[in-house]
Amino acid sequence: MSLIDTYGRRINYLRLSVTDRCNLRCSYCMPEEGVEKLSHCEMLSYEDLLRISAEAVAAGIEKIRVTGGEPLVRKGILGFLAELAALPGLKELVLTTNGLLLKEMAQGLRDAGVQRLNVSLDSLKPETFAAITRGGELQRVLDGLEEAERVGFPPHKINVVVMRGVNDDEILDFVALTLKRPYAVRFIEYMPTCGDADWRDLTVPGAEIRERIAREYTIEESTNSERSGPSKNFRVQGAPGSLGIITAMTGHFCDGCNRLRVTASGVAKGCLFSGAGVDLKPVLATGDDGLLRTEIRRIVAAKPGRHEVTDEGVETKPFAMSRVGG
């Protein structure tokens, strides 16, 4: 089965948020004071998250990325991941984490059936890392990366949100990582999710990032797999690792978007910026999984052709990335 939207895009990738909680307060993700947490009754149970995932896979989803907040802070996450991994028809189960709990949980994640990890890492300098994350300890993340490699995870994807005047001086430091290790480093343009008026001042265009790298290194193109995300991939010639740039602002990839999102509170969104989304809780309450699958297909059919964030005169309503799974 395939999920095809009205623009002819094949939707085969679900980003599934399991919690809005996080053990960091990254500046681009939420306000300094944090966000009001979902109550226990607002957050979907693992049973309901599994039902949504099973029907999404039956409808045509092939890849699930588990996100948060920080997914590793939710109790019982390993058992849930093992159930997800066992879903018939699911081809790829991956997880995004900030890495703080990775050293302790790497073996459990591997045993549960998680196939690959994406680790958010916005600085290789302890002081800058602490400033961006509002208190995070860089060494804990680096130790987690090492442990995950030790227990057998394939090379990690490293996600770097590039912010002018904050961490853009480290672009070449991250490139250097790929010369030594087979990491896939992805540079992500800063997005105005928190409603900051000066977001354009912080955004470093993907073309500029690539130009800076090309001034120092000979680069060659790489190709994306069918279930991969929106990154435009390349590598330094001869490097074991790879590089990518996600140009959500300056060169949106909407025409090739293959994803659906479900938040920890059960709201399905065809686009990160598509407003309120569709609350799946009333459908879940019916107990009718066939109706749930039909609703998933309807949401895919209503997926917008593109976001309008960069359009003249359009104002984006602020939201915390921790609430929608990044």
PDB file of N, CA and C in Angstrom, residues 250-322:
ATOM      1  N   THR A 250      15.453  28.929   3.240  1.00  0.00           N
ATOM      2  CA  THR A 250      15.882  29.597   2.010  1.00  0.00           C
ATOM      3  C   THR A 250      15.619  28.786   0.753  1.00  0.00           C
ATOM      4  N   GLY A 251      15.357  27.516   0.900  1.00  0.00           N
ATOM      5  CA  GLY A 251      15.095  26.689  -0.277  1.00  0.00           C
ATOM      6  C   GLY A 251      14.243  25.517   0.141  1.00  0.00           C
ATOM      7  N   HIS A 252      12.986  25.827   0.492  1.00  0.00           N
ATOM      8  CA  HIS A 252      12.164  24.785   1.104  1.00  0.00           C
ATOM      9  C   HIS A 252      12.054  23.562   0.194  1.00  0.00           C
ATOM     10  N   PHE A 253      11.933  22.410   0.833  1.00  0.00           N
ATOM     11  CA  PHE A 253      11.942  21.123   0.147  1.00  0.00           C
ATOM     12  C   PHE A 253      10.544  20.527   0.099  1.00  0.00           C
ATOM     13  N   CYS A 254       9.533  21.404   0.158  1.00  0.00           N
ATOM     14  CA  CYS A 254       8.149  20.942   0.295  1.00  0.00           C
ATOM     15  C   CYS A 254       7.708  20.038  -0.855  1.00  0.00           C
ATOM     16  N   ASP A 255       8.226  20.295  -2.060  1.00  0.00           N
ATOM     17  CA  ASP A 255       7.776  19.489  -3.197  1.00  0.00           C
ATOM     18  C   ASP A 255       8.209  18.035  -3.077  1.00  0.00           C
ATOM     19  N   GLY A 256       9.184  17.752  -2.198  1.00  0.00           N
ATOM     20  CA  GLY A 256       9.616  16.375  -2.001  1.00  0.00           C
ATOM     21  C   GLY A 256       9.334  15.863  -0.600  1.00  0.00           C
ATOM     22  N   CYS A 257       8.525  16.586   0.158  1.00  0.00           N
ATOM     23  CA  CYS A 257       8.263  16.197   1.554  1.00  0.00           C
ATOM     24  C   CYS A 257       7.515  14.871   1.609  1.00  0.00           C
ATOM     25  N   ASN A 258       8.035  13.952   2.416  1.00  0.00           N
ATOM     26  CA  ASN A 258       7.445  12.616   2.490  1.00  0.00           C
ATOM     27  C   ASN A 258       6.962  12.266   3.885  1.00  0.00           C
ATOM     28  N   ARG A 259       6.720  13.285   4.730  1.00  0.00           N
ATOM     29  CA  ARG A 259       6.480  12.995   6.135  1.00  0.00           C
ATOM     30  C   ARG A 259       5.125  13.439   6.664  1.00  0.00           C
ATOM     31  N   LEU A 260       4.750  12.739   7.712  1.00  0.00           N
ATOM     32  CA  LEU A 260       3.578  13.033   8.513  1.00  0.00           C
ATOM     33  C   LEU A 260       4.058  13.113   9.950  1.00  0.00           C
ATOM     34  N   ARG A 261       3.437  13.981  10.764  1.00  0.00           N
ATOM     35  CA  ARG A 261       3.831  14.137  12.164  1.00  0.00           C
ATOM     36  C   ARG A 261       2.652  13.823  13.075  1.00  0.00           C
ATOM     37  N   VAL A 262       2.951  13.200  14.200  1.00  0.00           N
ATOM     38  CA  VAL A 262       1.955  13.022  15.251  1.00  0.00           C
ATOM     39  C   VAL A 262       2.602  13.446  16.564  1.00  0.00           C
ATOM     40  N   THR A 263       1.937  14.355  17.282  1.00  0.00           N
ATOM     41  CA  THR A 263       2.473  14.862  18.535  1.00  0.00           C
ATOM     42  C   THR A 263       2.139  13.911  19.683  1.00  0.00           C
ATOM     43  N   ALA A 264       2.770  14.154  20.814  1.00  0.00           N
ATOM     44  CA  ALA A 264       2.544  13.308  21.987  1.00  0.00           C
ATOM     45  C   ALA A 264       1.120  13.416  22.504  1.00  0.00           C
ATOM     46  N   SER A 265       0.410  14.487  22.145  1.00  0.00           N
ATOM     47  CA  SER A 265      -0.979  14.647  22.563  1.00  0.00           C
ATOM     48  C   SER A 265      -1.958  14.124  21.521  1.00  0.00           C
ATOM     49  N   GLY A 266      -1.425  13.535  20.425  1.00  0.00           N
ATOM     50  CA  GLY A 266      -2.296  12.911  19.437  1.00  0.00           C
ATOM     51  C   GLY A 266      -2.744  13.798  18.305  1.00  0.00           C
ATOM     52  N   VAL A 267      -2.051  14.910  18.080  1.00  0.00           N
ATOM     53  CA  VAL A 267      -2.388  15.797  16.970  1.00  0.00           C
ATOM     54  C   VAL A 267      -1.544  15.431  15.748  1.00  0.00           C
ATOM     55  N   ALA A 268      -2.209  15.145  14.652  1.00  0.00           N
ATOM     56  CA  ALA A 268      -1.519  14.806  13.410  1.00  0.00           C
ATOM     57  C   ALA A 268      -1.374  16.051  12.550  1.00  0.00           C
ATOM     58  N   LYS A 269      -0.194  16.222  11.969  1.00  0.00           N
ATOM     59  CA  LYS A 269       0.102  17.395  11.157  1.00  0.00           C
ATOM     60  C   LYS A 269       0.772  16.950   9.865  1.00  0.00           C
ATOM     61  N   GLY A 270       0.289  17.492   8.759  1.00  0.00           N
ATOM     62  CA  GLY A 270       0.920  17.207   7.482  1.00  0.00           C
ATOM     63  C   GLY A 270       2.140  18.069   7.241  1.00  0.00           C
ATOM     64  N   CYS A 271       2.272  19.153   8.034  1.00  0.00           N
ATOM     65  CA  CYS A 271       3.394  20.080   7.892  1.00  0.00           C
ATOM     66  C   CYS A 271       3.714  20.651   9.257  1.00  0.00           C
ATOM     67  N   LEU A 272       4.994  20.864   9.525  1.00  0.00           N
ATOM     68  CA  LEU A 272       5.412  21.442  10.801  1.00  0.00           C
ATOM     69  C   LEU A 272       4.710  22.762  11.076  1.00  0.00           C
ATOM     70  N   PHE A 273       4.457  23.544  10.015  1.00  0.00           N
ATOM     71  CA  PHE A 273       3.890  24.885  10.176  1.00  0.00           C
ATOM     72  C   PHE A 273       2.398  24.944   9.820  1.00  0.00           C
ATOM     73  N   SER A 274       1.712  23.807   9.839  1.00  0.00           N
ATOM     74  CA  SER A 274       0.333  23.787   9.341  1.00  0.00           C
ATOM     75  C   SER A 274      -0.719  24.042  10.409  1.00  0.00           C
ATOM     76  N   GLY A 275      -0.403  24.855  11.393  1.00  0.00           N
ATOM     77  CA  GLY A 275      -1.414  25.269  12.357  1.00  0.00           C
ATOM     78  C   GLY A 275      -1.802  24.179  13.332  1.00  0.00           C
ATOM     79  N   ALA A 276      -3.095  24.105  13.629  1.00  0.00           N
ATOM     80  CA  ALA A 276      -3.577  23.269  14.721  1.00  0.00           C
ATOM     81  C   ALA A 276      -3.434  21.778  14.459  1.00  0.00           C
ATOM     82  N   GLY A 277      -3.526  21.343  13.234  1.00  0.00           N
ATOM     83  CA  GLY A 277      -3.484  19.925  12.953  1.00  0.00           C
ATOM     84  C   GLY A 277      -4.812  19.251  13.259  1.00  0.00           C
ATOM     85  N   VAL A 278      -4.833  17.925  13.254  1.00  0.00           N
ATOM     86  CA  VAL A 278      -6.047  17.140  13.465  1.00  0.00           C
ATOM     87  C   VAL A 278      -5.883  16.300  14.722  1.00  0.00           C
ATOM     88  N   ASP A 279      -6.789  16.462  15.668  1.00  0.00           N
ATOM     89  CA  ASP A 279      -6.744  15.711  16.925  1.00  0.00           C
ATOM     90  C   ASP A 279      -7.251  14.292  16.678  1.00  0.00           C
ATOM     91  N   LEU A 280      -6.396  13.303  16.895  1.00  0.00           N
ATOM     92  CA  LEU A 280      -6.768  11.908  16.674  1.00  0.00           C
ATOM     93  C   LEU A 280      -7.444  11.268  17.894  1.00  0.00           C
ATOM     94  N   LYS A 281      -7.467  11.956  19.016  1.00  0.00           N
ATOM     95  CA  LYS A 281      -8.021  11.334  20.233  1.00  0.00           C
ATOM     96  C   LYS A 281      -9.492  10.921  20.082  1.00  0.00           C
ATOM     97  N   PRO A 282     -10.359  11.754  19.469  1.00  0.00           N
ATOM     98  CA  PRO A 282     -11.744  11.299  19.293  1.00  0.00           C
ATOM     99  C   PRO A 282     -11.853  10.014  18.465  1.00  0.00           C
ATOM    100  N   VAL A 283     -11.006   9.872  17.458  1.00  0.00           N
ATOM    101  CA  VAL A 283     -11.028   8.654  16.642  1.00  0.00           C
ATOM    102  C   VAL A 283     -10.504   7.475  17.452  1.00  0.00           C
ATOM    103  N   LEU A 284      -9.438   7.703  18.215  1.00  0.00           N
ATOM    104  CA  LEU A 284      -8.906   6.641  19.067  1.00  0.00           C
ATOM    105  C   LEU A 284      -9.960   6.161  20.060  1.00  0.00           C
ATOM    106  N   ALA A 285     -10.763   7.090  20.566  1.00  0.00           N
ATOM    107  CA  ALA A 285     -11.772   6.754  21.578  1.00  0.00           C
ATOM    108  C   ALA A 285     -12.857   5.830  21.038  1.00  0.00           C
ATOM    109  N   THR A 286     -13.056   5.818  19.712  1.00  0.00           N
ATOM    110  CA  THR A 286     -14.070   4.935  19.134  1.00  0.00           C
ATOM    111  C   THR A 286     -13.643   3.475  19.172  1.00  0.00           C
ATOM    112  N   GLY A 287     -12.342   3.239  19.277  1.00  0.00           N
ATOM    113  CA  GLY A 287     -11.848   1.867  19.251  1.00  0.00           C
ATOM    114  C   GLY A 287     -11.830   1.249  17.867  1.00  0.00           C
ATOM    115  N   ASP A 288     -12.167   2.019  16.848  1.00  0.00           N
ATOM    116  CA  ASP A 288     -12.265   1.522  15.474  1.00  0.00           C
ATOM    117  C   ASP A 288     -10.957   1.812  14.741  1.00  0.00           C
ATOM    118  N   ASP A 289     -10.117   0.799  14.610  1.00  0.00           N
ATOM    119  CA  ASP A 289      -8.821   1.007  13.952  1.00  0.00           C
ATOM    120  C   ASP A 289      -8.970   1.266  12.460  1.00  0.00           C
ATOM    121  N   GLY A 290     -10.026   0.734  11.854  1.00  0.00           N
ATOM    122  CA  GLY A 290     -10.278   1.016  10.446  1.00  0.00           C
ATOM    123  C   GLY A 290     -10.571   2.489  10.235  1.00  0.00           C
ATOM    124  N   LEU A 291     -11.326   3.074  11.158  1.00  0.00           N
ATOM    125  CA  LEU A 291     -11.617   4.504  11.090  1.00  0.00           C
ATOM    126  C   LEU A 291     -10.349   5.324  11.294  1.00  0.00           C
ATOM    127  N   LEU A 292      -9.470   4.841  12.163  1.00  0.00           N
ATOM    128  CA  LEU A 292      -8.192   5.518  12.401  1.00  0.00           C
ATOM    129  C   LEU A 292      -7.355   5.535  11.131  1.00  0.00           C
ATOM    130  N   ARG A 293      -7.314   4.412  10.444  1.00  0.00           N
ATOM    131  CA  ARG A 293      -6.544   4.350   9.197  1.00  0.00           C
ATOM    132  C   ARG A 293      -7.137   5.284   8.148  1.00  0.00           C
ATOM    133  N   THR A 294      -8.456   5.336   8.085  1.00  0.00           N
ATOM    134  CA  THR A 294      -9.119   6.249   7.145  1.00  0.00           C
ATOM    135  C   THR A 294      -8.781   7.697   7.452  1.00  0.00           C
ATOM    136  N   GLU A 295      -8.739   8.040   8.745  1.00  0.00           N
ATOM    137  CA  GLU A 295      -8.408   9.403   9.141  1.00  0.00           C
ATOM    138  C   GLU A 295      -6.967   9.750   8.765  1.00  0.00           C
ATOM    139  N   ILE A 296      -6.064   8.800   8.926  1.00  0.00           N
ATOM    140  CA  ILE A 296      -4.675   9.030   8.525  1.00  0.00           C
ATOM    141  C   ILE A 296      -4.595   9.314   7.032  1.00  0.00           C
ATOM    142  N   ARG A 297      -5.337   8.571   6.248  1.00  0.00           N
ATOM    143  CA  ARG A 297      -5.347   8.805   4.803  1.00  0.00           C
ATOM    144  C   ARG A 297      -5.933  10.185   4.478  1.00  0.00           C
ATOM    145  N   ARG A 298      -6.956  10.591   5.217  1.00  0.00           N
ATOM    146  CA  ARG A 298      -7.569  11.896   4.981  1.00  0.00           C
ATOM    147  C   ARG A 298      -6.586  13.025   5.300  1.00  0.00           C
ATOM    148  N   ILE A 299      -5.819  12.857   6.375  1.00  0.00           N
ATOM    149  CA  ILE A 299      -4.836  13.875   6.763  1.00  0.00           C
ATOM    150  C   ILE A 299      -3.747  13.996   5.705  1.00  0.00           C
ATOM    151  N   VAL A 300      -3.313  12.858   5.173  1.00  0.00           N
ATOM    152  CA  VAL A 300      -2.310  12.874   4.104  1.00  0.00           C
ATOM    153  C   VAL A 300      -2.876  13.576   2.872  1.00  0.00           C
ATOM    154  N   ALA A 301      -4.134  13.291   2.547  1.00  0.00           N
ATOM    155  CA  ALA A 301      -4.746  13.916   1.371  1.00  0.00           C
ATOM    156  C   ALA A 301      -4.822  15.432   1.519  1.00  0.00           C
ATOM    157  N   ALA A 302      -4.957  15.899   2.770  1.00  0.00           N
ATOM    158  CA  ALA A 302      -5.065  17.341   3.023  1.00  0.00           C
ATOM    159  C   ALA A 302      -3.718  18.011   3.260  1.00  0.00           C
ATOM    160  N   LYS A 303      -2.636  17.282   3.121  1.00  0.00           N
ATOM    161  CA  LYS A 303      -1.295  17.835   3.345  1.00  0.00           C
ATOM    162  C   LYS A 303      -1.058  19.013   2.405  1.00  0.00           C
ATOM    163  N   PRO A 304      -0.616  20.157   2.954  1.00  0.00           N
ATOM    164  CA  PRO A 304      -0.428  21.336   2.086  1.00  0.00           C
ATOM    165  C   PRO A 304       0.725  21.149   1.105  1.00  0.00           C
ATOM    166  N   GLY A 305       0.657  21.897   0.015  1.00  0.00           N
ATOM    167  CA  GLY A 305       1.704  21.802  -1.000  1.00  0.00           C
ATOM    168  C   GLY A 305       3.033  22.346  -0.530  1.00  0.00           C
ATOM    169  N   ARG A 306       2.987  23.370   0.341  1.00  0.00           N
ATOM    170  CA  ARG A 306       4.209  23.965   0.851  1.00  0.00           C
ATOM    171  C   ARG A 306       3.879  24.821   2.061  1.00  0.00           C
ATOM    172  N   HIS A 307       4.906  25.104   2.876  1.00  0.00           N
ATOM    173  CA  HIS A 307       4.695  26.055   3.968  1.00  0.00           C
ATOM    174  C   HIS A 307       4.816  27.473   3.428  1.00  0.00           C
ATOM    175  N   GLU A 308       4.306  28.435   4.203  1.00  0.00           N
ATOM    176  CA  GLU A 308       4.289  29.831   3.752  1.00  0.00           C
ATOM    177  C   GLU A 308       5.103  30.736   4.661  1.00  0.00           C
ATOM    178  N   VAL A 309       5.986  30.145   5.473  1.00  0.00           N
ATOM    179  CA  VAL A 309       6.709  30.905   6.489  1.00  0.00           C
ATOM    180  C   VAL A 309       7.508  32.053   5.904  1.00  0.00           C
ATOM    181  N   THR A 310       8.146  31.803   4.769  1.00  0.00           N
ATOM    182  CA  THR A 310       9.028  32.824   4.194  1.00  0.00           C
ATOM    183  C   THR A 310       8.297  33.773   3.242  1.00  0.00           C
ATOM    184  N   ASP A 311       6.994  33.584   3.078  1.00  0.00           N
ATOM    185  CA  ASP A 311       6.244  34.468   2.179  1.00  0.00           C
ATOM    186  C   ASP A 311       6.111  35.857   2.796  1.00  0.00           C
ATOM    187  N   GLU A 312       6.110  36.858   1.962  1.00  0.00           N
ATOM    188  CA  GLU A 312       5.990  38.239   2.409  1.00  0.00           C
ATOM    189  C   GLU A 312       4.681  38.447   3.170  1.00  0.00           C
ATOM    190  N   GLY A 313       4.797  39.042   4.359  1.00  0.00           N
ATOM    191  CA  GLY A 313       3.616  39.369   5.139  1.00  0.00           C
ATOM    192  C   GLY A 313       3.050  38.252   5.979  1.00  0.00           C
ATOM    193  N   VAL A 314       3.619  37.061   5.873  1.00  0.00           N
ATOM    194  CA  VAL A 314       3.113  35.929   6.653  1.00  0.00           C
ATOM    195  C   VAL A 314       3.768  35.920   8.032  1.00  0.00           C
ATOM    196  N   GLU A 315       2.956  35.840   9.066  1.00  0.00           N
ATOM    197  CA  GLU A 315       3.462  35.757  10.430  1.00  0.00           C
ATOM    198  C   GLU A 315       3.257  34.346  10.960  1.00  0.00           C
ATOM    199  N   THR A 316       4.331  33.780  11.515  1.00  0.00           N
ATOM    200  CA  THR A 316       4.245  32.430  12.062  1.00  0.00           C
ATOM    201  C   THR A 316       3.851  32.479  13.522  1.00  0.00           C
ATOM    202  N   LYS A 317       2.834  31.721  13.892  1.00  0.00           N
ATOM    203  CA  LYS A 317       2.425  31.656  15.289  1.00  0.00           C
ATOM    204  C   LYS A 317       3.484  30.891  16.070  1.00  0.00           C
ATOM    205  N   PRO A 318       3.985  31.452  17.168  1.00  0.00           N
ATOM    206  CA  PRO A 318       5.045  30.785  17.923  1.00  0.00           C
ATOM    207  C   PRO A 318       4.593  29.425  18.460  1.00  0.00           C
ATOM    208  N   PHE A 319       5.507  28.452  18.464  1.00  0.00           N
ATOM    209  CA  PHE A 319       5.248  27.167  19.087  1.00  0.00           C
ATOM    210  C   PHE A 319       6.565  26.569  19.528  1.00  0.00           C
ATOM    211  N   ALA A 320       6.496  25.692  20.502  1.00  0.00           N
ATOM    212  CA  ALA A 320       7.701  25.025  20.999  1.00  0.00           C
ATOM    213  C   ALA A 320       7.939  23.755  20.196  1.00  0.00           C
ATOM    214  N   MET A 321       9.142  23.609  19.651  1.00  0.00           N
ATOM    215  CA  MET A 321       9.461  22.409  18.886  1.00  0.00           C
ATOM    216  C   MET A 321       9.285  21.148  19.710  1.00  0.00           C
ATOM    217  N   SER A 322       9.484  21.257  21.025  1.00  0.00           N
ATOM    218  CA  SER A 322       9.331  20.099  21.883  1.00  0.00           C
ATOM    219  C   SER A 322       7.910  19.547  21.881  1.00  0.00           C
TER     220      SER A 322
END
